[in-house]
PDB file of C-alpha atoms in Angstrom:
ATOM      1  CA  MET A   1     -15.131  -8.135   6.842  1.00  0.00           C
ATOM      2  CA  SER A   2     -17.448  -9.753   9.326  1.00  0.00           C
ATOM      3  CA  GLN A   3     -18.234 -13.440   9.315  1.00  0.00           C
ATOM      4  CA  SER A   4     -21.575 -15.037  10.197  1.00  0.00           C
ATOM      5  CA  LEU A   5     -21.349 -18.042  12.464  1.00  0.00           C
ATOM      6  CA  PRO A   6     -24.024 -20.696  13.065  1.00  0.00           C
ATOM      7  CA  ARG A   7     -25.996 -19.910  16.185  1.00  0.00           C
ATOM      8  CA  SER A   8     -29.111 -21.074  17.962  1.00  0.00           C
ATOM      9  CA  SER A   9     -31.692 -18.561  19.099  1.00  0.00           C
ATOM     10  CA  ALA A  10     -32.368 -18.283  22.843  1.00  0.00           C
ATOM     11  CA  PRO A  11     -28.983 -19.326  24.279  1.00  0.00           C
ATOM     12  CA  VAL A  12     -27.297 -17.012  21.811  1.00  0.00           C
ATOM     13  CA  HIS A  13     -29.007 -14.005  23.363  1.00  0.00           C
ATOM     14  CA  HIS A  14     -27.178 -14.639  26.612  1.00  0.00           C
ATOM     15  CA  ARG A  15     -23.901 -15.257  24.807  1.00  0.00           C
ATOM     16  CA  ARG A  16     -24.212 -11.935  22.988  1.00  0.00           C
ATOM     17  CA  MET A  17     -24.986 -10.158  26.229  1.00  0.00           C
ATOM     18  CA  LEU A  18     -21.969 -11.719  27.927  1.00  0.00           C
ATOM     19  CA  LEU A  19     -19.767 -10.805  24.961  1.00  0.00           C
ATOM     20  CA  VAL A  20     -20.781  -7.149  25.231  1.00  0.00           C
ATOM     21  CA  ALA A  21     -20.121  -7.306  28.966  1.00  0.00           C
ATOM     22  CA  ALA A  22     -16.678  -8.792  28.405  1.00  0.00           C
ATOM     23  CA  LEU A  23     -15.777  -5.923  26.113  1.00  0.00           C
ATOM     24  CA  LEU A  24     -17.246  -3.225  28.339  1.00  0.00           C
ATOM     25  CA  VAL A  25     -17.298  -4.031  32.015  1.00  0.00           C
ATOM     26  CA  GLY A  26     -13.599  -3.376  32.365  1.00  0.00           C
ATOM     27  CA  LEU A  27     -14.287   0.079  31.009  1.00  0.00           C
ATOM     28  CA  LEU A  28     -16.106   1.023  34.214  1.00  0.00           C
ATOM     29  CA  PRO A  29     -13.216   0.980  36.672  1.00  0.00           C
ATOM     30  CA  SER A  30     -10.690   1.491  33.912  1.00  0.00           C
ATOM     31  CA  ALA A  31     -12.383   4.709  32.893  1.00  0.00           C
ATOM     32  CA  ALA A  32     -12.450   5.823  36.494  1.00  0.00           C
ATOM     33  CA  PRO A  33      -9.042   5.408  38.100  1.00  0.00           C
ATOM     34  CA  ARG A  34      -8.645   6.272  41.740  1.00  0.00           C
ATOM     35  CA  ALA A  35      -6.660   9.164  43.051  1.00  0.00           C
ATOM     36  CA  GLY A  36      -3.428   7.354  42.240  1.00  0.00           C
ATOM     37  CA  GLY A  37      -4.077   7.601  38.496  1.00  0.00           C
ATOM     38  CA  SER A  38      -3.465   4.726  36.132  1.00  0.00           C
ATOM     39  CA  GLY A  39      -2.088   1.577  37.672  1.00  0.00           C
ATOM     40  CA  ALA A  40      -4.329   1.847  40.747  1.00  0.00           C
ATOM     41  CA  PRO A  41      -5.827  -1.445  41.991  1.00  0.00           C
ATOM     42  CA  VAL A  42      -9.403  -2.453  41.246  1.00  0.00           C
ATOM     43  CA  ASP A  43     -11.587  -5.022  42.997  1.00  0.00           C
ATOM     44  CA  ALA A  44     -15.225  -4.631  42.040  1.00  0.00           C
ATOM     45  CA  ARG A  45     -18.433  -6.586  41.523  1.00  0.00           C
ATOM     46  CA  TYR A  46     -21.033  -5.782  38.872  1.00  0.00           C
ATOM     47  CA  ALA A  47     -24.521  -6.834  37.818  1.00  0.00           C
ATOM     48  CA  ILE A  48     -25.974  -7.082  34.314  1.00  0.00           C
ATOM     49  CA  GLU A  49     -29.726  -6.619  33.962  1.00  0.00           C
ATOM     50  CA  VAL A  50     -31.980  -7.092  30.948  1.00  0.00           C
ATOM     51  CA  ALA A  51     -35.561  -5.780  31.215  1.00  0.00           C
ATOM     52  CA  GLY A  52     -35.012  -5.321  34.941  1.00  0.00           C
ATOM     53  CA  ILE A  53     -33.942  -8.944  35.492  1.00  0.00           C
ATOM     54  CA  ARG A  54     -30.443  -9.773  36.664  1.00  0.00           C
ATOM     55  CA  VAL A  55     -28.907 -12.234  34.209  1.00  0.00           C
ATOM     56  CA  ALA A  56     -25.223 -12.148  35.127  1.00  0.00           C
ATOM     57  CA  GLU A  57     -22.737 -11.020  37.744  1.00  0.00           C
ATOM     58  CA  LEU A  58     -19.140 -10.047  37.159  1.00  0.00           C
ATOM     59  CA  ALA A  59     -15.995  -9.660  39.207  1.00  0.00           C
ATOM     60  CA  LEU A  60     -13.070  -7.558  38.019  1.00  0.00           C
ATOM     61  CA  THR A  61      -9.691  -7.308  39.700  1.00  0.00           C
ATOM     62  CA  VAL A  62      -6.657  -5.297  38.629  1.00  0.00           C
ATOM     63  CA  THR A  63      -3.490  -5.885  40.631  1.00  0.00           C
ATOM     64  CA  PRO A  64      -0.503  -3.613  39.904  1.00  0.00           C
ATOM     65  CA  GLY A  65       2.992  -4.945  40.521  1.00  0.00           C
ATOM     66  CA  GLU A  66       6.507  -3.727  39.935  1.00  0.00           C
ATOM     67  CA  GLY A  67       6.675  -2.933  36.229  1.00  0.00           C
ATOM     68  CA  GLY A  68       3.441  -4.719  35.377  1.00  0.00           C
ATOM     69  CA  VAL A  69      -0.247  -5.367  35.971  1.00  0.00           C
ATOM     70  CA  ALA A  70      -2.352  -8.515  36.351  1.00  0.00           C
ATOM     71  CA  SER A  71      -6.050  -8.296  35.517  1.00  0.00           C
ATOM     72  CA  ARG A  72      -8.868 -10.848  35.837  1.00  0.00           C
ATOM     73  CA  LEU A  73     -12.524 -10.739  34.811  1.00  0.00           C
ATOM     74  CA  VAL A  74     -15.013 -13.450  35.797  1.00  0.00           C
ATOM     75  CA  MET A  75     -18.526 -13.506  34.325  1.00  0.00           C
ATOM     76  CA  GLN A  76     -21.189 -15.868  35.647  1.00  0.00           C
ATOM     77  CA  SER A  77     -24.788 -16.142  34.473  1.00  0.00           C
ATOM     78  CA  VAL A  78     -27.391 -16.164  37.266  1.00  0.00           C
ATOM     79  CA  GLY A  79     -31.093 -16.880  37.637  1.00  0.00           C
ATOM     80  CA  LEU A  80     -32.945 -18.035  34.543  1.00  0.00           C
ATOM     81  CA  ALA A  81     -29.908 -17.373  32.366  1.00  0.00           C
ATOM     82  CA  ALA A  82     -27.876 -19.776  34.508  1.00  0.00           C
ATOM     83  CA  ALA A  83     -30.625 -22.396  34.357  1.00  0.00           C
ATOM     84  CA  TRP A  84     -30.732 -22.068  30.576  1.00  0.00           C
ATOM     85  CA  SER A  85     -27.050 -22.201  29.686  1.00  0.00           C
ATOM     86  CA  GLY A  86     -24.871 -22.109  32.802  1.00  0.00           C
ATOM     87  CA  ALA A  87     -22.522 -19.752  30.965  1.00  0.00           C
ATOM     88  CA  ARG A  88     -19.296 -18.745  32.686  1.00  0.00           C
ATOM     89  CA  SER A  89     -16.283 -16.895  31.305  1.00  0.00           C
ATOM     90  CA  GLU A  90     -12.946 -16.078  32.870  1.00  0.00           C
ATOM     91  CA  LEU A  91     -10.401 -13.755  31.270  1.00  0.00           C
ATOM     92  CA  ALA A  92      -6.919 -13.142  32.664  1.00  0.00           C
ATOM     93  CA  THR A  93      -4.120 -10.923  31.412  1.00  0.00           C
ATOM     94  CA  VAL A  94      -0.593 -10.136  32.484  1.00  0.00           C
ATOM     95  CA  MET A  95       0.790  -6.924  31.024  1.00  0.00           C
ATOM     96  CA  ARG A  96       3.871  -4.773  31.448  1.00  0.00           C
ATOM     97  CA  ARG A  97       4.086  -0.994  31.662  1.00  0.00           C
ATOM     98  CA  PRO A  98       7.059   0.185  29.576  1.00  0.00           C
ATOM     99  CA  GLU A  99       8.665   3.414  30.683  1.00  0.00           C
ATOM    100  CA  GLY A 100       6.873   6.236  28.873  1.00  0.00           C
ATOM    101  CA  GLY A 101       4.656   3.875  26.853  1.00  0.00           C
ATOM    102  CA  PRO A 102       1.185   2.362  27.065  1.00  0.00           C
ATOM    103  CA  PRO A 103       0.529  -0.953  28.842  1.00  0.00           C
ATOM    104  CA  ALA A 104       1.652  -3.859  26.662  1.00  0.00           C
ATOM    105  CA  PRO A 105       0.262  -7.402  26.936  1.00  0.00           C
ATOM    106  CA  VAL A 106       2.510 -10.311  27.881  1.00  0.00           C
ATOM    107  CA  ARG A 107      -0.066 -13.105  27.877  1.00  0.00           C
ATOM    108  CA  PHE A 108      -3.847 -13.481  27.758  1.00  0.00           C
ATOM    109  CA  GLU A 109      -5.948 -16.506  28.673  1.00  0.00           C
ATOM    110  CA  ALA A 110      -9.698 -17.044  28.463  1.00  0.00           C
ATOM    111  CA  VAL A 111     -11.947 -19.967  29.360  1.00  0.00           C
ATOM    112  CA  HIS A 112     -15.594 -19.968  28.232  1.00  0.00           C
ATOM    113  CA  THR A 113     -17.848 -22.732  29.529  1.00  0.00           C
ATOM    114  CA  LYS A 114     -21.467 -23.721  29.054  1.00  0.00           C
ATOM    115  CA  ARG A 115     -23.270 -26.866  30.069  1.00  0.00           C
ATOM    116  CA  ASP A 116     -22.290 -28.657  26.878  1.00  0.00           C
ATOM    117  CA  ARG A 117     -18.937 -27.166  25.912  1.00  0.00           C
ATOM    118  CA  GLU A 118     -15.708 -25.507  26.957  1.00  0.00           C
ATOM    119  CA  ARG A 119     -13.505 -23.247  24.879  1.00  0.00           C
ATOM    120  CA  GLU A 120     -10.052 -21.935  25.740  1.00  0.00           C
ATOM    121  CA  VAL A 121      -7.897 -19.170  24.288  1.00  0.00           C
ATOM    122  CA  ARG A 122      -4.223 -18.565  24.968  1.00  0.00           C
ATOM    123  CA  ILE A 123      -2.296 -15.683  23.407  1.00  0.00           C
ATOM    124  CA  ARG A 124       1.392 -14.963  23.956  1.00  0.00           C
ATOM    125  CA  TYR A 125       2.938 -11.620  22.986  1.00  0.00           C
ATOM    126  CA  GLY A 126       6.510 -10.730  22.080  1.00  0.00           C
ATOM    127  CA  GLY A 127       8.594  -7.910  23.494  1.00  0.00           C
ATOM    128  CA  ASP A 128       7.283  -5.569  20.804  1.00  0.00           C
ATOM    129  CA  GLY A 129       3.652  -6.284  21.772  1.00  0.00           C
ATOM    130  CA  ALA A 130       2.952  -8.348  18.651  1.00  0.00           C
ATOM    131  CA  ILE A 131       1.228 -11.719  18.903  1.00  0.00           C
ATOM    132  CA  ALA A 132       3.906 -14.424  19.133  1.00  0.00           C
ATOM    133  CA  GLY A 133       1.677 -17.421  19.834  1.00  0.00           C
ATOM    134  CA  LEU A 134      -2.024 -18.255  19.585  1.00  0.00           C
ATOM    135  CA  ALA A 135      -3.723 -21.471  20.714  1.00  0.00           C
ATOM    136  CA  LEU A 136      -7.470 -22.179  20.580  1.00  0.00           C
ATOM    137  CA  THR A 137      -9.179 -25.309  21.871  1.00  0.00           C
ATOM    138  CA  SER A 138     -12.776 -26.540  21.945  1.00  0.00           C
ATOM    139  CA  GLN A 139     -13.604 -29.471  24.204  1.00  0.00           C
ATOM    140  CA  GLY A 140      -9.863 -29.980  24.575  1.00  0.00           C
ATOM    141  CA  ARG A 141      -9.261 -30.271  20.828  1.00  0.00           C
ATOM    142  CA  PRO A 142      -7.104 -27.728  18.960  1.00  0.00           C
ATOM    143  CA  ARG A 143      -8.988 -25.390  16.634  1.00  0.00           C
ATOM    144  CA  PRO A 144      -7.493 -23.190  13.906  1.00  0.00           C
ATOM    145  CA  PRO A 145      -8.002 -19.433  14.328  1.00  0.00           C
ATOM    146  CA  GLU A 146     -10.740 -17.950  12.147  1.00  0.00           C
ATOM    147  CA  VAL A 147      -9.760 -14.282  12.362  1.00  0.00           C
ATOM    148  CA  PRO A 148      -7.330 -13.560   9.486  1.00  0.00           C
ATOM    149  CA  GLU A 149      -3.774 -12.879  10.529  1.00  0.00           C
ATOM    150  CA  GLU A 150      -3.755  -9.414   8.980  1.00  0.00           C
ATOM    151  CA  LEU A 151      -6.642  -8.379  11.258  1.00  0.00           C
ATOM    152  CA  ARG A 152      -4.727  -9.480  14.353  1.00  0.00           C
ATOM    153  CA  VAL A 153      -1.795  -7.144  13.681  1.00  0.00           C
ATOM    154  CA  GLY A 154      -1.573  -4.258  16.143  1.00  0.00           C
ATOM    155  CA  THR A 155      -4.291  -5.587  18.444  1.00  0.00           C
ATOM    156  CA  VAL A 156      -4.399  -6.024  22.202  1.00  0.00           C
ATOM    157  CA  ASP A 157      -6.562  -8.238  24.389  1.00  0.00           C
ATOM    158  CA  PRO A 158      -9.698  -6.761  26.059  1.00  0.00           C
ATOM    159  CA  LEU A 159      -8.172  -6.233  29.507  1.00  0.00           C
ATOM    160  CA  THR A 160      -5.063  -4.523  28.156  1.00  0.00           C
ATOM    161  CA  ALA A 161      -7.355  -2.251  26.149  1.00  0.00           C
ATOM    162  CA  PHE A 162      -9.144  -1.252  29.337  1.00  0.00           C
ATOM    163  CA  GLU A 163      -5.852  -0.540  31.089  1.00  0.00           C
ATOM    164  CA  ARG A 164      -4.973   1.800  28.223  1.00  0.00           C
ATOM    165  CA  LEU A 165      -8.290   3.562  28.750  1.00  0.00           C
ATOM    166  CA  ARG A 166      -7.251   4.166  32.342  1.00  0.00           C
ATOM    167  CA  ASP A 167      -4.315   6.168  31.040  1.00  0.00           C
ATOM    168  CA  TRP A 168      -6.401   8.087  28.522  1.00  0.00           C
ATOM    169  CA  LEU A 169      -9.500   9.245  30.404  1.00  0.00           C
ATOM    170  CA  PRO A 170      -7.966  11.598  32.989  1.00  0.00           C
ATOM    171  CA  LEU A 171      -6.007  13.313  30.239  1.00  0.00           C
ATOM    172  CA  ALA A 172      -9.030  13.604  27.955  1.00  0.00           C
ATOM    173  CA  ALA A 173     -11.180  15.002  30.786  1.00  0.00           C
ATOM    174  CA  ALA A 174      -8.486  17.586  31.546  1.00  0.00           C
ATOM    175  CA  GLY A 175      -8.138  18.584  27.886  1.00  0.00           C
ATOM    176  CA  GLU A 176      -4.604  17.165  27.725  1.00  0.00           C
ATOM    177  CA  ALA A 177      -5.416  14.408  25.221  1.00  0.00           C
ATOM    178  CA  GLU A 178      -7.758  13.904  22.291  1.00  0.00           C
ATOM    179  CA  ARG A 179     -11.383  13.390  23.312  1.00  0.00           C
ATOM    180  CA  GLU A 180     -11.624  10.214  21.224  1.00  0.00           C
ATOM    181  CA  ILE A 181      -9.626   6.999  21.288  1.00  0.00           C
ATOM    182  CA  THR A 182      -9.821   3.819  19.200  1.00  0.00           C
ATOM    183  CA  LEU A 183      -8.488   0.511  20.509  1.00  0.00           C
ATOM    184  CA  PRO A 184      -8.186  -2.568  18.238  1.00  0.00           C
ATOM    185  CA  VAL A 185      -9.183  -5.598  20.322  1.00  0.00           C
ATOM    186  CA  PHE A 186      -8.690  -9.312  19.600  1.00  0.00           C
ATOM    187  CA  ASP A 187      -9.809 -11.926  22.126  1.00  0.00           C
ATOM    188  CA  GLY A 188      -8.749 -14.983  20.131  1.00  0.00           C
ATOM    189  CA  ARG A 189     -12.154 -15.548  18.534  1.00  0.00           C
ATOM    190  CA  LYS A 190     -13.431 -12.124  17.511  1.00  0.00           C
ATOM    191  CA  ARG A 191     -11.980  -8.834  16.330  1.00  0.00           C
ATOM    192  CA  VAL A 192     -13.554  -5.514  17.320  1.00  0.00           C
ATOM    193  CA  ASP A 193     -12.607  -1.841  17.462  1.00  0.00           C
ATOM    194  CA  LEU A 194     -13.612  -0.111  20.699  1.00  0.00           C
ATOM    195  CA  GLU A 195     -14.147   3.604  20.093  1.00  0.00           C
ATOM    196  CA  ALA A 196     -14.582   5.794  23.171  1.00  0.00           C
ATOM    197  CA  ARG A 197     -15.395   9.508  23.164  1.00  0.00           C
ATOM    198  CA  TYR A 198     -15.304  11.761  26.194  1.00  0.00           C
ATOM    199  CA  VAL A 199     -18.598  13.672  26.062  1.00  0.00           C
ATOM    200  CA  GLY A 200     -18.152  15.844  29.148  1.00  0.00           C
ATOM    201  CA  ARG A 201     -19.956  16.228  32.435  1.00  0.00           C
ATOM    202  CA  ALA A 202     -23.538  15.061  32.862  1.00  0.00           C
ATOM    203  CA  PRO A 203     -26.043  14.986  35.748  1.00  0.00           C
ATOM    204  CA  HIS A 204     -25.442  12.236  38.260  1.00  0.00           C
ATOM    205  CA  PRO A 205     -28.114   9.529  37.731  1.00  0.00           C
ATOM    206  CA  GLU A 206     -28.990   9.682  41.431  1.00  0.00           C
ATOM    207  CA  GLY A 207     -28.991  13.467  41.576  1.00  0.00           C
ATOM    208  CA  ARG A 208     -25.731  13.787  43.513  1.00  0.00           C
ATOM    209  CA  GLY A 209     -23.750  16.326  41.529  1.00  0.00           C
ATOM    210  CA  GLU A 210     -22.159  15.413  38.218  1.00  0.00           C
ATOM    211  CA  ALA A 211     -20.694  12.436  36.398  1.00  0.00           C
ATOM    212  CA  HIS A 212     -18.250  12.034  33.541  1.00  0.00           C
ATOM    213  CA  GLU A 213     -20.024  10.765  30.412  1.00  0.00           C
ATOM    214  CA  LEU A 214     -18.429   8.601  27.737  1.00  0.00           C
ATOM    215  CA  SER A 215     -19.938   7.449  24.454  1.00  0.00           C
ATOM    216  CA  VAL A 216     -18.711   4.027  23.312  1.00  0.00           C
ATOM    217  CA  ARG A 217     -19.085   2.244  19.975  1.00  0.00           C
ATOM    218  CA  LEU A 218     -18.160  -1.374  19.282  1.00  0.00           C
ATOM    219  CA  ILE A 219     -17.301  -1.886  15.607  1.00  0.00           C
ATOM    220  CA  GLY A 220     -17.146  -5.526  14.579  1.00  0.00           C
ATOM    221  CA  ARG A 221     -14.278  -6.331  12.228  1.00  0.00           C
ATOM    222  CA  TYR A 222     -14.606 -10.127  12.218  1.00  0.00           C
ATOM    223  CA  GLY A 223     -16.702 -12.842  13.837  1.00  0.00           C
ATOM    224  CA  PHE A 224     -19.981 -10.935  14.201  1.00  0.00           C
ATOM    225  CA  ASP A 225     -23.278 -10.909  12.307  1.00  0.00           C
ATOM    226  CA  SER A 226     -26.386  -8.741  12.044  1.00  0.00           C
ATOM    227  CA  ASP A 227     -27.961 -10.393  15.100  1.00  0.00           C
ATOM    228  CA  ASP A 228     -25.313  -8.882  17.377  1.00  0.00           C
ATOM    229  CA  ARG A 229     -27.425  -5.851  18.178  1.00  0.00           C
ATOM    230  CA  PHE A 230     -24.821  -3.838  20.066  1.00  0.00           C
ATOM    231  CA  ILE A 231     -22.068  -4.363  17.513  1.00  0.00           C
ATOM    232  CA  GLU A 232     -21.769  -1.992  14.566  1.00  0.00           C
ATOM    233  CA  LEU A 233     -20.924  -3.739  11.306  1.00  0.00           C
ATOM    234  CA  PRO A 234     -19.165  -1.947   8.436  1.00  0.00           C
ATOM    235  CA  ASP A 235     -21.969  -2.873   6.012  1.00  0.00           C
ATOM    236  CA  GLY A 236     -24.878  -2.821   8.470  1.00  0.00           C
ATOM    237  CA  ASP A 237     -26.950  -0.516  10.626  1.00  0.00           C
ATOM    238  CA  ARG A 238     -25.324   1.789  13.136  1.00  0.00           C
ATOM    239  CA  PRO A 239     -26.745   1.001  16.593  1.00  0.00           C
ATOM    240  CA  ALA A 240     -26.966   3.675  19.240  1.00  0.00           C
ATOM    241  CA  PRO A 241     -23.708   4.047  21.182  1.00  0.00           C
ATOM    242  CA  LEU A 242     -23.406   2.872  24.741  1.00  0.00           C
ATOM    243  CA  ARG A 243     -23.340   5.500  27.473  1.00  0.00           C
ATOM    244  CA  VAL A 244     -20.884   5.177  30.352  1.00  0.00           C
ATOM    245  CA  LEU A 245     -21.352   7.347  33.452  1.00  0.00           C
ATOM    246  CA  VAL A 246     -18.494   7.727  35.912  1.00  0.00           C
ATOM    247  CA  ASP A 247     -18.683   9.475  39.286  1.00  0.00           C
ATOM    248  CA  THR A 248     -16.570  12.617  39.557  1.00  0.00           C
ATOM    249  CA  THR A 249     -16.458  12.519  43.364  1.00  0.00           C
ATOM    250  CA  ASN A 250     -15.697   9.820  45.937  1.00  0.00           C
ATOM    251  CA  GLY A 251     -12.641   8.590  44.069  1.00  0.00           C
ATOM    252  CA  THR A 252     -14.530   8.676  40.730  1.00  0.00           C
ATOM    253  CA  ILE A 253     -16.430   5.457  41.389  1.00  0.00           C
ATOM    254  CA  PRO A 254     -18.040   4.169  38.147  1.00  0.00           C
ATOM    255  CA  LEU A 255     -21.786   4.217  38.010  1.00  0.00           C
ATOM    256  CA  ARG A 256     -23.442   2.669  34.993  1.00  0.00           C
ATOM    257  CA  ILE A 257     -23.311   1.477  31.374  1.00  0.00           C
ATOM    258  CA  ASP A 258     -26.493   1.541  29.328  1.00  0.00           C
ATOM    259  CA  VAL A 259     -28.042   2.398  25.958  1.00  0.00           C
ATOM    260  CA  PRO A 260     -30.250   5.469  26.588  1.00  0.00           C
ATOM    261  CA  ASP A 261     -32.856   4.635  23.929  1.00  0.00           C
ATOM    262  CA  ARG A 262     -33.222   0.960  24.985  1.00  0.00           C
ATOM    263  CA  ARG A 263     -35.413   0.683  28.057  1.00  0.00           C
ATOM    264  CA  THR A 264     -34.931  -3.080  28.287  1.00  0.00           C
ATOM    265  CA  GLY A 265     -31.155  -2.914  28.609  1.00  0.00           C
ATOM    266  CA  PRO A 266     -28.723  -4.384  29.040  1.00  0.00           C
ATOM    267  CA  VAL A 267     -27.603  -2.269  31.964  1.00  0.00           C
ATOM    268  CA  ILE A 268     -24.324  -2.833  33.795  1.00  0.00           C
ATOM    269  CA  THR A 269     -24.095  -1.369  37.296  1.00  0.00           C
ATOM    270  CA  LEU A 270     -21.598  -1.424  40.133  1.00  0.00           C
ATOM    271  CA  LEU A 271     -22.663  -3.639  43.040  1.00  0.00           C
ATOM    272  CA  ARG A 272     -19.667  -3.332  45.354  1.00  0.00           C
ATOM    273  CA  ASP A 273     -16.341  -1.553  45.489  1.00  0.00           C
ATOM    274  CA  CYS A 274     -14.385  -4.284  47.240  1.00  0.00           C
ATOM    275  CA  LEU A 275     -11.500  -1.986  48.070  1.00  0.00           C
ATOM    276  CA  SER A 276     -13.893  -0.190  50.410  1.00  0.00           C
ATOM    277  CA  GLU A 277     -15.837  -3.185  51.758  1.00  0.00           C
ATOM    278  CA  ARG A 278     -15.181  -6.876  52.209  1.00  0.00           C
ATOM    279  CA  CYS A 279     -16.348  -9.069  49.324  1.00  0.00           C
ATOM    280  CA  PRO A 280     -16.201 -12.796  48.649  1.00  0.00           C
ATOM    281  CA  PRO A 281     -13.394 -13.922  46.339  1.00  0.00           C
ATOM    282  CA  PRO A 282     -14.324 -13.602  42.630  1.00  0.00           C
ATOM    283  CA  GLY A 283     -15.395 -16.699  40.749  1.00  0.00           C
TER     284      GLY A 283
END
């Protein structure tokens, strides 16, 4: 079941765009691990454009450690979008990598700020990967969770989901795993299923050989409404899936996320691979 929430018009457009980015931008490097396979570090900067105008920039870092991984995603509106709302989001996850099992979250924290508000999410997970603690605040005041408890069971946070995609894609591309994967994601405020399908090889968008192509659907389970154009609702229309193109050469550097039949975007593209060149610190 999906719930409609009160929203204003113009600022909401940017919030929806940033929500889609939060769910997807990690897919770029996560779907394209370096030669070391899953667990390889990531330090990358991205741009989001709508109708050819840059509206946000993102920084994603993944830092492997002994037996675990730390991941951080910072999203900052720029240009007119920044003047309108000043939206900024920061997500951070610590996860462990059990022997022979998928990455499991340990804790997840998110801070979402706009000019007139700040919201925080903190999720703590038990040794079995189940949610052991959940705290939501708005303007420093505790808020009860709106997503029903039964819909939180078996979920992972967005950045852990992307780390699991890092494990899956090389196997799917090699025919050693199913070509489709579904990941139940809960970020403290919304519940969504991320469905990814490995399509195969496609022409490189810049004409340099081939790229891996993925088709991605975001299915809203709770907290979305019909105005969220890139979210598929169980009782609503089925929007076109997002296309993810990943380079097959040069360490499989990710290339682009877009919706092929939407000329106005949004489009997410890699700006810098900061493991290959010096970049300013994220955020």
